[in-house]
Amino acid sequence: MESVKSQSYEVHINELAKAALNQHVAQKKYSKVFLLVDENTKEHCLPVLKNIFDGPVDAILEIASGEENKHIRTCLQLWEELSQLDGDRKSLLINLGGGVLTDMGGFVASTFKRGIDFINIPTTLLSMVDASIGGKTGVDLGSLKNQIGVINQPQMVLIFPEFLKTLDSRQTKSGYAEMLKHGLIQNKEYWKELTLEGNFAEAGCIQKSIAIKNEVVMQDPTEQGLRKILNYGHTLGHAIESYCLDNPNRTTLLHGEAIAVGMILEGYLSHELRGLSKLDLDEIKMGFLQHFDRVEFTEDDIDAILKLLKYDKKNSHGNVNFVLLQAIGEAVTDIKVPEELFHKAFAYYSE
Amino acid sequence: MESVKSQSYEVHINELAKAALNQHVAQKKYSKVFLLVDENTKEHCLPVLKNIFDGPVDAILEIASGEENKHIRTCLQLWEELSQLDGDRKSLLINLGGGVLTDMGGFVASTFKRGIDFINIPTTLLSMVDASIGGKTGVDLGSLKNQIGVINQPQMVLIFPEFLKTLDSRQTKSGYAEMLKHGLIQNKEYWKELTLEGNFAEAGCIQKSIAIKNEVVMQDPTEQGLRKILNYGHTLGHAIESYCLDNPNRTTLLHGEAIAVGMILEGYLSHELRGLSKLDLDEIKMGFLQHFDRVEFTEDDIDAILKLLKYDKKNSHGNVNFVLLQAIGEAVTDIKVPEELFHKAFAYYSE
């Protein structure tokens, strides 16, 4: 499986990943090799990694899984451990886990002794196809996501689809939503392939998604323009995700589940405002509903979600800018949406 | 006074600094301008800055001065304040203070929302001639200095020697020791000028010191080789500084006072091991003792300092590498020193 060349590093898959890891660590002569896990990856992924990585590991650091631990306090604990374990500037940190772990481990490595090398081994589908590209590292500040962090590239990212066998299907589908987004914004053929074929959690599809995200990021490394298209489905999706998270009467949605709803809603806005055909729109709706249960929204829910949407964007003078589709595979950015269309979009979603 | 071009930014002095600051802020159209001060710079430097900077300041953030506050907790407080004040990615942070404040403010700016612009206005002689170049930002981790940080360049560094009038002479002399070091490692003429003339706290000398440090850093941005010469006097100097800090029976030495002793001691080692002439050695000793009181050391003190020296360097297999001088203005790195010479060096210092 072909590797993907990103800014200063490569994303390798399966056999190439194994070879790249062992070769890199042997060549670099690190003073210490540290491995970061959480209780889940310690149980399910570490035994697999032991068959992949030949080199010695000097110490295993463990953090508790979950977004609620993605905090500077956890970083402080890790910095102190690295220091007590005699970590120096020639140490390596290998991050084995989902997006929370790789974001936080990347930040800890980027700031320990003004920066040590790190390697990311994402273990969820979402982190393989999303967090693996772009060099974003960081932690939350209270309830504000990713407020503290740096942009810094890992030495390499290694993808072993084998790890996905340890996830439940709801977790895997959450990553699938991001993969479908890659098709919708950039590559119609890939969208078709994903919706028609059953098995998306395999190396070929993962590689294609990574390559699409990478192409976008490489064309716009500083997030000035094109990169915004990666936000398709996320404007309404984030508001829905936050609403369900903060409302005790609602089941919490996974990130992918929320943006799946967002992508149907923003598909409808695309049809109304940017000429996305009714055929394409219905294909998008069916594509998602085939895998994701329809979520029920009352009028009160919708009003609360739209309020959140406006509050979230208060810095841009109350205007909400959307990424919309002209066709499947063709995204446009910075589109303002009249308020009355939002209710129509929810009506279409519920039909 | 000519500006000094560093990695991605310039160091401007006096009138040019004033012009550069006002022009930059006017052009960049920052969403918010934040100013970071401590209780000292708020009282003594802020009134002066008001006559220099025309632009509006949206909020002044204040921290407590002193190395003991150079901690991640202070950063957390600053990140939270920036967030509450609606700081976004297009905000600017201006750091007005000594090295502790500019190191910490630079780190907070480099990590807030994955990095916002910052400008450093050092207000002590030490921070003008030392912290102004190299892009080092960071905070301490417990008693370990600068363990957490990143290398990141400010938009510009602005030098106003006028601020030095607000410092006591002991503080100013601490910066003078680093300036003398710049002469010793790179430029004999500058050393002569500094030791013969009385007024080192003026724009011309400050500019020369910055230019020397910059030349070294630019030739070795990743600290692989040449940059080590900036460590002259610091190996023994740091051990002496730590010893006096941790020992309740000793007066605490300022950084410059400790490395002044270190530079005489390492001058002696240079004479013994690298052929530094006796004439140069005596000139170095006289140059420092002219401004810095001789510090008394008992045999017990010396033993404790040498123990610290070895403990500090435990990662390099117990060997202590020194930067030594072949002549005034010519430094060499990575020299191992036989243990018996240390006591002789202290004896020479006390003569």
XYZ file of C-alpha atoms in Angstrom:
702
model
C 0.000 0.000 0.000
C 1.520 3.316 -1.129
C 2.689 5.771 1.564
C 1.325 9.355 1.601
C 3.919 12.163 1.689
C 2.724 15.035 3.873
C 4.426 18.252 4.960
C 7.636 16.915 6.471
C 6.688 13.325 7.105
C 5.026 10.287 5.552
C 1.989 8.237 6.447
C 2.813 4.558 6.025
C 0.388 1.646 6.033
C 0.782 -1.969 7.167
C 4.035 -3.648 6.063
C 5.668 -0.368 4.996
C 4.665 1.126 8.336
C 6.298 -1.704 10.211
C 9.495 -1.393 8.178
C 9.586 2.413 8.461
C 9.156 2.350 12.246
C 11.876 -0.193 12.892
C 14.293 1.384 10.432
C 13.732 4.913 11.783
C 14.215 3.975 15.420
C 17.307 1.907 14.621
C 18.867 4.758 12.625
C 18.073 7.650 14.942
C 19.764 6.172 18.017
C 17.320 7.778 20.437
C 18.543 8.090 24.022
C 15.164 6.833 25.262
C 11.987 5.521 23.616
C 8.745 6.263 25.472
C 5.332 4.820 24.565
C 2.084 6.585 25.459
C -1.098 4.492 25.840
C -4.503 4.738 27.506
C -6.264 1.901 29.339
C -7.926 0.756 26.090
C -4.911 0.778 23.817
C -2.835 -0.777 26.593
C -5.219 -3.733 26.649
C -6.083 -4.102 22.974
C -3.321 -2.490 20.887
C -0.113 -2.858 22.879
C 0.012 -6.668 22.403
C -0.313 -6.120 18.627
C 2.385 -3.421 18.626
C 4.770 -5.811 20.351
C 4.642 -7.977 17.205
C 5.295 -4.933 15.017
C 8.010 -2.987 16.836
C 11.357 -4.711 17.358
C 13.057 -1.935 19.330
C 13.217 -1.628 23.091
C 10.765 0.647 24.894
C 12.309 2.340 27.941
C 9.005 3.189 29.621
C 5.263 3.022 28.993
C 3.293 6.097 30.087
C -0.442 5.667 30.639
C -3.218 8.252 30.629
C -6.969 7.848 31.086
C -8.953 7.833 27.818
C -11.658 10.364 27.011
C -12.011 14.011 25.939
C -12.476 15.044 29.603
C -8.809 14.158 30.224
C -7.517 16.199 27.276
C -6.366 18.857 29.676
C -3.159 20.686 30.582
C -3.162 18.795 33.921
C -2.631 15.543 32.043
C 0.236 17.197 30.130
C 1.818 18.322 33.390
C 1.689 14.749 34.653
C 3.347 13.511 31.437
C 6.054 16.217 31.425
C 6.904 15.321 35.024
C 7.059 11.611 34.221
C 9.291 12.201 31.196
C 11.559 14.343 33.330
C 11.745 11.798 36.166
C 12.503 9.074 33.626
C 15.519 11.111 32.426
C 13.925 12.013 29.105
C 16.225 14.365 27.205
C 16.156 16.177 23.883
C 17.126 13.018 22.026
C 14.166 11.019 23.334
C 11.275 9.714 21.212
C 7.606 9.527 22.187
C 5.374 7.023 20.358
C 1.663 7.855 20.703
C -0.588 4.785 20.491
C -4.257 5.765 20.588
C -7.157 7.746 19.161
C -7.287 11.470 18.366
C -7.393 12.610 21.997
C -4.204 10.705 22.771
C -2.298 11.644 19.605
C -3.297 15.347 19.909
C -2.176 15.467 23.537
C 0.916 13.280 23.118
C 1.964 15.411 20.143
C 1.635 18.557 22.265
C 3.589 17.086 25.180
C 6.397 16.004 22.839
C 6.418 19.349 20.989
C 6.894 21.254 24.250
C 9.084 18.935 26.365
C 12.619 20.443 26.410
C 11.437 22.687 23.554
C 10.498 19.721 21.392
C 11.385 16.043 21.094
C 10.566 13.659 18.219
C 7.220 11.858 18.187
C 5.525 9.213 16.069
C 1.747 8.782 15.898
C 0.079 5.394 15.618
C -3.661 6.169 15.448
C -5.851 3.296 16.593
C -9.358 4.520 15.662
C -10.715 4.973 12.149
C -11.450 8.636 12.893
C -7.887 9.380 13.992
C -6.440 7.395 11.066
C -8.316 9.371 8.409
C -8.513 12.748 10.175
C -5.987 13.485 12.960
C -3.166 11.791 11.016
C -2.750 14.788 8.670
C -2.266 18.492 9.443
C 0.160 18.563 12.372
C -2.399 19.875 14.836
C -1.571 19.090 18.458
C -3.217 20.367 21.593
C -5.511 20.148 24.560
C -8.794 21.690 25.684
C -9.153 24.683 27.994
C -12.184 24.029 30.175
C -15.018 23.305 27.739
C -13.260 25.036 24.829
C -11.804 22.428 22.509
C -8.186 22.562 21.329
C -7.531 26.070 22.678
C -3.935 25.302 23.683
C -1.596 23.702 21.202
C 0.949 24.051 18.446
C 1.231 23.033 14.812
C 4.086 20.538 14.693
C 4.716 17.530 12.485
C 5.400 14.011 13.763
C 8.363 12.033 12.419
C 5.860 9.691 10.768
C 2.308 8.391 11.074
C 1.758 4.640 10.980
C -1.537 3.021 10.016
C -2.356 -0.531 11.010
C -6.005 -1.259 10.070
C -5.714 -4.356 12.267
C -6.307 -2.108 15.291
C -9.834 -1.381 14.030
C -10.908 -4.917 14.906
C -10.730 -3.849 18.553
C -13.376 -1.108 18.086
C -17.158 -1.480 18.241
C -19.041 -0.748 15.017
C -20.458 2.567 16.304
C -16.901 3.905 16.807
C -15.841 2.703 13.377
C -18.840 4.293 11.694
C -17.937 7.595 13.312
C -14.726 7.579 11.272
C -16.654 6.461 8.185
C -18.591 9.764 8.222
C -15.323 11.690 7.762
C -14.340 9.372 4.919
C -17.664 10.011 3.176
C -16.972 13.729 3.612
C -13.644 13.343 1.781
C -15.565 11.918 -1.178
C -18.256 14.612 -1.068
C -15.837 17.557 -1.056
C -13.181 16.285 -3.458
C -13.799 12.988 -5.247
C -17.150 11.706 -6.534
C -15.706 8.369 -7.545
C -14.460 7.742 -4.010
C -17.877 8.683 -2.610
C -19.495 6.117 -4.935
C -16.971 3.466 -3.980
C -17.544 4.048 -0.266
C -21.342 4.025 -0.436
C -21.558 1.020 -2.776
C -18.939 -1.204 -1.161
C -19.396 -2.531 2.308
C -15.923 -2.671 3.750
C -14.588 0.834 4.341
C -12.376 -0.040 7.335
C -9.626 -1.477 5.152
C -6.262 -0.185 4.002
C -7.285 0.928 0.477
C -10.100 3.243 1.584
C -8.137 4.583 4.547
C -5.236 5.389 2.232
C -7.520 7.246 -0.189
C -9.042 9.336 2.584
C -5.639 10.251 3.946
C -4.447 11.160 0.443
C -7.478 13.449 -0.112
C -7.092 15.246 3.219
C -3.359 15.550 2.599
C -3.877 17.076 -0.854
C -6.110 19.748 0.668
C -3.781 20.495 3.599
C -0.681 20.648 1.389
C -2.352 23.214 -0.878
C -3.261 25.387 2.118
C -0.914 24.678 5.036
C -1.760 27.877 6.943
C -5.566 27.544 6.725
C -6.170 30.612 4.606
C -8.672 29.213 2.100
C -9.085 25.782 0.534
C -8.621 23.936 3.812
C -11.988 25.273 4.938
C -13.706 22.681 2.702
C -12.737 20.072 5.306
C -15.388 21.764 7.415
C -18.245 20.516 5.243
C -21.065 19.245 7.480
C -19.255 20.506 10.571
C -20.965 23.887 11.040
C -24.392 22.424 11.795
C -22.792 19.134 12.867
C -20.832 20.778 15.697
C -23.914 22.632 16.948
C -25.879 19.350 16.988
C -22.993 17.561 18.739
C -22.750 20.262 21.447
C -26.526 20.395 21.911
C -26.822 16.646 22.452
C -23.779 16.629 24.753
C -25.111 19.392 27.019
C -28.754 18.264 27.054
C -29.451 15.521 29.624
C -32.597 14.446 27.711
C -30.662 13.610 24.549
C -28.444 10.662 23.795
C -24.886 11.867 23.175
C -23.879 11.571 19.518
C -20.398 10.569 18.431
C -18.606 13.163 16.299
C -19.196 11.210 13.090
C -22.884 10.664 13.895
C -23.395 14.405 14.366
C -21.590 15.462 11.201
C -23.489 12.800 9.236
C -26.664 14.759 10.107
C -24.788 18.008 9.358
C -23.782 16.790 5.904
C -27.386 15.967 4.951
C -28.596 19.358 6.243
C -25.813 21.248 4.484
C -26.526 19.158 1.379
C -30.019 20.610 1.427
C -28.586 24.145 1.784
C -26.283 23.337 -1.150
C -29.301 22.319 -3.249
C -31.125 25.567 -2.406
C -28.180 27.945 -2.759
C -25.503 26.409 -4.995
C -27.425 24.280 -7.477
C -26.563 20.847 -6.056
C -28.968 18.607 -8.032
C -31.934 16.943 -6.317
C -30.504 13.630 -7.483
C -27.160 14.277 -5.779
C -28.935 15.549 -2.670
C -31.063 12.429 -2.346
C -28.010 10.276 -2.984
C -26.206 12.023 -0.099
C -29.167 11.520 2.240
C -29.507 7.852 1.321
C -25.747 7.349 1.551
C -25.738 8.409 5.165
C -29.082 6.954 6.301
C -27.951 3.570 5.036
C -25.413 3.498 7.897
C -26.563 6.100 10.416
C -29.951 5.992 12.189
C -32.114 9.038 11.600
C -32.042 11.340 14.661
C -35.342 12.894 15.833
C -35.465 16.678 16.378
C -38.426 18.634 17.815
C -38.994 22.298 16.905
C -37.550 23.238 20.311
C -34.439 21.182 19.620
C -33.972 22.909 16.272
C -34.372 26.379 17.789
C -31.792 25.562 20.470
C -29.334 24.187 17.884
C -29.672 27.313 15.710
C -29.083 29.501 18.773
C -25.886 27.572 19.523
C -24.815 28.026 15.921
C -25.026 31.791 16.182
C -23.392 31.928 19.623
C -20.502 29.782 18.425
C -19.676 32.190 15.660
C -20.026 35.402 17.622
C -16.570 36.552 16.572
C -17.502 36.785 12.906
C -20.123 39.488 13.592
C -23.042 37.074 13.783
C -22.667 35.843 10.199
C -22.357 32.105 9.757
C -20.274 31.044 6.770
C -20.879 27.612 5.274
C -19.000 25.226 3.059
C -21.506 23.982 0.476
C -21.462 21.624 -2.496
C -22.070 22.534 -6.144
C -22.045 18.838 -6.967
C -20.777 15.709 -5.274
C -16.989 16.169 -5.287
C -17.081 19.981 -5.672
C -17.121 22.180 -2.580
C -17.329 25.986 -2.287
C -16.535 28.049 0.819
C -17.756 31.203 2.555
C -21.457 30.953 1.654
C -23.914 32.887 3.818
C -27.205 31.130 4.469
C -30.551 32.917 5.070
C -32.029 31.832 8.372
C -35.341 30.522 7.017
C -33.537 27.771 5.103
C -32.354 26.045 8.272
C -35.846 24.897 9.243
C -36.480 23.663 5.701
C -33.228 21.696 5.864
C -34.328 19.932 9.067
C -37.709 19.218 7.448
C -35.972 17.600 4.465
C -33.777 15.548 6.809
C -36.845 14.222 8.666
C -38.882 13.386 5.550
C 21.088 52.671 15.462
C 21.146 49.803 12.950
C 18.594 46.989 13.378
C 19.776 43.356 13.688
C 18.161 40.841 11.307
C 17.616 37.496 13.025
C 15.927 34.297 11.866
C 12.515 35.612 10.800
C 12.417 38.917 12.603
C 14.445 42.019 13.393
C 15.697 43.580 16.600
C 15.148 47.339 16.442
C 16.562 49.959 18.792
C 15.185 53.315 19.965
C 13.626 55.463 17.193
C 13.552 52.604 14.658
C 11.926 50.404 17.293
C 9.222 52.978 17.893
C 8.552 53.340 14.162
C 8.596 49.561 13.537
C 6.140 48.872 16.356
C 3.602 51.475 15.309
C 3.860 50.611 11.618
C 3.552 46.849 12.218
C 0.503 47.105 14.441
C -1.186 49.558 12.075
C -0.576 47.296 9.068
C -1.468 43.942 10.606
C -4.980 44.950 11.680
C -4.961 42.695 14.744
C -8.390 41.801 16.146
C -7.076 42.489 19.671
C -3.834 43.818 21.154
C -2.914 42.456 24.591
C -0.060 43.742 26.753
C 1.659 41.566 29.368
C 3.376 43.246 32.335
C 4.487 42.390 35.865
C 4.134 44.650 38.903
C 7.532 46.250 38.203
C 7.140 46.926 34.490
C 3.586 48.111 35.121
C 4.908 50.766 37.470
C 8.158 51.762 35.755
C 7.939 50.834 32.053
C 4.270 51.097 31.108
C 4.217 54.922 31.447
C 7.238 55.090 29.101
C 5.618 52.685 26.608
C 2.548 54.901 26.462
C 4.746 57.605 24.909
C 6.154 55.103 22.403
C 3.136 53.074 21.231
C 0.321 54.965 19.497
C -2.045 52.027 19.013
C -4.862 51.013 21.306
C -4.323 48.219 23.832
C -7.463 46.112 24.394
C -6.373 44.671 27.732
C -3.375 44.638 30.068
C -2.571 41.248 31.623
C -0.473 41.240 34.789
C 1.631 38.482 36.300
C 3.821 38.456 39.408
C 7.544 38.914 38.693
C 10.194 36.358 39.620
C 11.494 32.981 38.490
C 9.244 31.225 41.035
C 6.222 32.285 38.939
C 7.662 30.975 35.670
C 5.341 28.000 35.894
C 2.654 26.320 33.800
C 0.060 27.536 36.359
C 0.810 31.130 35.375
C 0.388 30.125 31.709
C -2.972 28.531 32.481
C -4.102 31.776 34.100
C -2.976 33.745 31.019
C -4.598 31.333 28.517
C -7.859 31.588 30.438
C -7.703 35.385 30.529
C -6.972 35.582 26.794
C -9.893 33.267 26.123
C -12.286 35.229 28.346
C -11.186 38.449 26.652
C -12.195 36.938 23.279
C -8.614 36.582 22.073
C -8.617 34.829 18.695
C -5.981 33.688 16.217
C -5.553 37.231 14.919
C -4.660 38.681 18.315
C -1.261 40.121 19.272
C 0.521 39.790 22.614
C 3.161 42.397 23.530
C 5.512 41.202 26.287
C 6.937 44.052 28.389
C 9.441 42.745 30.924
C 12.616 40.819 31.705
C 13.589 37.330 30.556
C 11.126 35.497 32.809
C 8.219 37.499 31.369
C 9.303 37.356 27.701
C 10.074 33.600 27.912
C 6.676 32.881 29.460
C 4.693 35.368 27.349
C 6.316 33.950 24.219
C 5.272 30.435 25.240
C 1.700 31.475 26.027
C 1.402 33.235 22.653
C 3.011 30.317 20.772
C 0.479 27.856 22.196
C -2.749 29.907 22.445
C -5.057 28.730 19.619
C -1.986 26.979 18.166
C -0.039 30.236 18.000
C -0.709 33.961 17.873
C 1.729 36.773 17.044
C 3.870 38.249 19.807
C 6.358 41.094 20.171
C 9.030 41.218 22.890
C 10.087 44.441 24.585
C 12.824 43.371 27.031
C 13.250 45.775 29.955
C 16.404 44.436 31.651
C 19.926 44.524 30.235
C 20.169 40.731 30.538
C 17.002 40.139 28.525
C 18.009 42.770 25.931
C 21.367 41.158 25.162
C 20.480 37.510 25.792
C 16.789 36.491 25.636
C 16.160 38.773 22.644
C 17.826 36.323 20.219
C 17.220 32.607 19.633
C 13.454 32.196 19.805
C 13.523 30.219 23.027
C 10.266 30.365 24.964
C 9.225 28.370 27.988
C 8.598 27.822 31.644
C 10.148 25.814 34.478
C 8.947 22.409 35.686
C 9.397 22.380 39.445
C 13.011 23.316 40.049
C 14.076 22.321 36.517
C 14.569 25.453 34.428
C 12.962 25.847 31.001
C 11.831 22.221 30.736
C 8.592 23.086 28.934
C 8.673 25.342 25.909
C 8.962 25.740 22.164
C 11.345 27.451 19.769
C 9.269 30.161 18.090
C 10.201 33.581 16.757
C 8.515 36.840 17.797
C 7.323 39.296 15.152
C 10.039 41.675 16.350
C 12.129 42.573 19.395
C 12.265 46.211 20.463
C 15.092 47.672 22.536
C 14.636 50.901 24.481
C 17.742 51.457 26.672
C 15.701 54.096 28.511
C 14.070 51.249 30.493
C 17.441 50.456 32.091
C 17.243 53.644 34.143
C 14.546 51.930 36.192
C 16.911 49.093 37.281
C 19.342 49.051 40.221
C 23.025 48.758 39.331
C 23.298 45.144 40.538
C 20.614 44.074 38.021
C 22.310 46.012 35.236
C 25.701 44.485 36.001
C 24.151 41.026 35.746
C 23.479 41.761 32.062
C 26.947 43.241 31.672
C 28.485 39.825 32.466
C 26.757 38.325 29.381
C 28.002 41.225 27.257
C 31.566 40.607 28.409
C 31.050 36.964 27.463
C 30.109 38.005 23.919
C 33.457 39.777 23.653
C 35.407 36.864 25.150
C 33.978 34.215 22.820
C 33.844 36.162 19.550
C 35.306 39.659 19.485
C 38.440 40.837 21.337
C 37.925 44.444 20.273
C 34.470 44.497 21.825
C 35.855 42.993 25.050
C 38.448 45.789 25.184
C 35.835 48.426 24.513
C 33.552 47.117 27.270
C 36.251 46.803 29.911
C 37.865 50.161 29.141
C 34.761 52.282 28.742
C 32.427 52.856 31.637
C 28.993 53.049 30.052
C 27.906 49.659 28.747
C 24.154 50.166 29.283
C 23.791 52.267 26.127
C 22.433 51.534 22.671
C 25.778 51.020 20.891
C 27.090 48.285 23.199
C 23.697 46.590 23.452
C 23.469 46.504 19.663
C 26.933 44.941 19.368
C 26.123 42.231 21.901
C 22.874 41.398 20.116
C 24.695 41.289 16.778
C 27.321 38.865 18.161
C 24.779 36.517 19.706
C 22.723 36.688 16.516
C 25.700 35.798 14.325
C 26.318 32.685 16.425
C 22.651 31.622 16.497
C 22.172 32.176 12.760
C 25.149 29.950 11.980
C 23.756 27.153 14.178
C 19.981 27.537 14.534
C 19.392 23.963 15.781
C 22.120 23.966 18.449
C 24.298 21.310 16.899
C 27.709 22.926 17.349
C 28.875 26.544 17.301
C 26.030 27.761 19.490
C 27.587 25.912 22.413
C 30.187 28.702 22.714
C 27.438 30.866 24.231
C 27.814 28.558 27.208
C 31.257 29.910 28.124
C 31.410 30.457 31.892
C 28.019 28.804 32.349
C 29.096 25.261 33.222
C 30.752 26.209 36.503
C 28.625 29.383 36.698
C 25.343 27.430 36.798
C 26.657 25.084 39.487
C 27.725 28.081 41.600
C 24.362 29.785 41.016
C 22.413 26.656 42.076
C 24.629 26.077 45.091
C 24.159 29.614 46.409
C 20.415 29.487 45.705
C 19.856 26.233 47.612
C 22.206 26.970 50.506
C 20.610 29.098 53.259
C 24.052 30.209 54.500
C 24.996 31.803 51.179
C 23.814 35.062 49.666
C 21.948 34.328 46.423
C 23.932 35.406 43.361
C 22.306 36.924 40.299
C 22.846 34.957 37.068
C 25.436 37.440 35.813
C 27.310 37.448 39.118
C 27.574 33.653 39.076
C 28.754 33.398 35.464
C 31.283 36.187 36.084
C 32.945 33.797 38.574
C 32.439 30.948 36.073
C 34.230 32.888 33.320
C 37.316 33.513 35.491
C 37.418 29.836 36.547
C 36.966 28.598 32.989
C 39.551 31.157 31.876
C 42.012 29.387 34.181
C 41.051 26.005 32.672
C 41.569 27.569 29.224
C 45.074 28.644 30.234
C 45.919 25.159 31.478
C 44.354 23.186 28.628
C 44.056 25.374 25.537
C 47.018 27.727 25.724
C 45.164 30.900 26.708
C 48.080 33.213 27.609
C 48.710 34.241 31.200
C 48.344 37.841 30.046
C 44.860 37.201 28.611
C 43.884 35.206 31.696
C 44.881 38.000 34.069
C 43.113 40.514 31.858
C 39.907 38.432 32.097
C 40.168 38.199 35.876
C 40.801 41.931 36.253
C 38.031 42.770 33.771
C 35.444 41.027 35.927
C 36.796 41.905 39.384
C 36.701 45.565 38.399
C 32.871 45.333 38.454
C 32.019 42.195 40.432
C 33.013 41.639 44.078
C 35.122 38.594 44.668
C 33.002 35.761 46.153
C 34.491 33.690 49.014
C 34.455 29.881 48.728
C 35.559 27.409 51.439
C 36.879 23.954 50.516
C 33.500 22.544 51.507
C 31.735 24.975 49.195
C 33.991 23.956 46.318
C 33.392 20.248 46.916
C 29.637 20.786 46.968
C 29.768 22.847 43.757
C 31.798 20.171 41.951
C 29.345 17.521 43.105
C 26.494 19.567 41.637
C 28.430 19.911 38.407
C 28.656 16.164 37.972
C 25.051 15.538 38.987
C 23.831 18.143 36.519
C 25.522 16.417 33.637
C 24.647 12.849 34.549
C 23.118 12.277 31.108
C 26.430 12.641 29.319
C 27.901 9.589 31.107
C 29.524 11.624 33.859
C 31.794 13.567 31.511
C 31.592 17.329 31.761
C 32.280 19.135 28.494
C 33.530 22.714 28.653
C 33.694 25.648 26.311
C 37.187 27.101 26.672
C 39.150 29.974 25.159
C 42.311 29.710 23.035
C 42.611 33.471 23.190
C 40.278 36.339 24.017
C 37.762 36.267 21.150
C 38.378 32.607 20.215
C 36.310 29.855 21.831
C 36.525 26.077 21.413
C 33.869 23.553 22.475
C 33.667 20.019 23.877
C 36.804 20.072 26.018
C 37.043 17.538 28.846
C 38.657 18.800 32.018
C 40.627 16.617 34.490
C 39.131 16.904 37.957
C 42.255 18.103 39.727
C 42.221 21.358 37.730
C 38.974 22.559 39.279
C 40.545 23.159 42.679
C 43.482 24.971 41.062
C 41.011 27.187 39.208
C 39.288 28.186 42.451
C 42.709 28.862 44.007
C 43.579 31.190 41.098
C 40.232 32.951 41.445
C 40.846 33.591 45.162
C 44.437 34.793 44.746
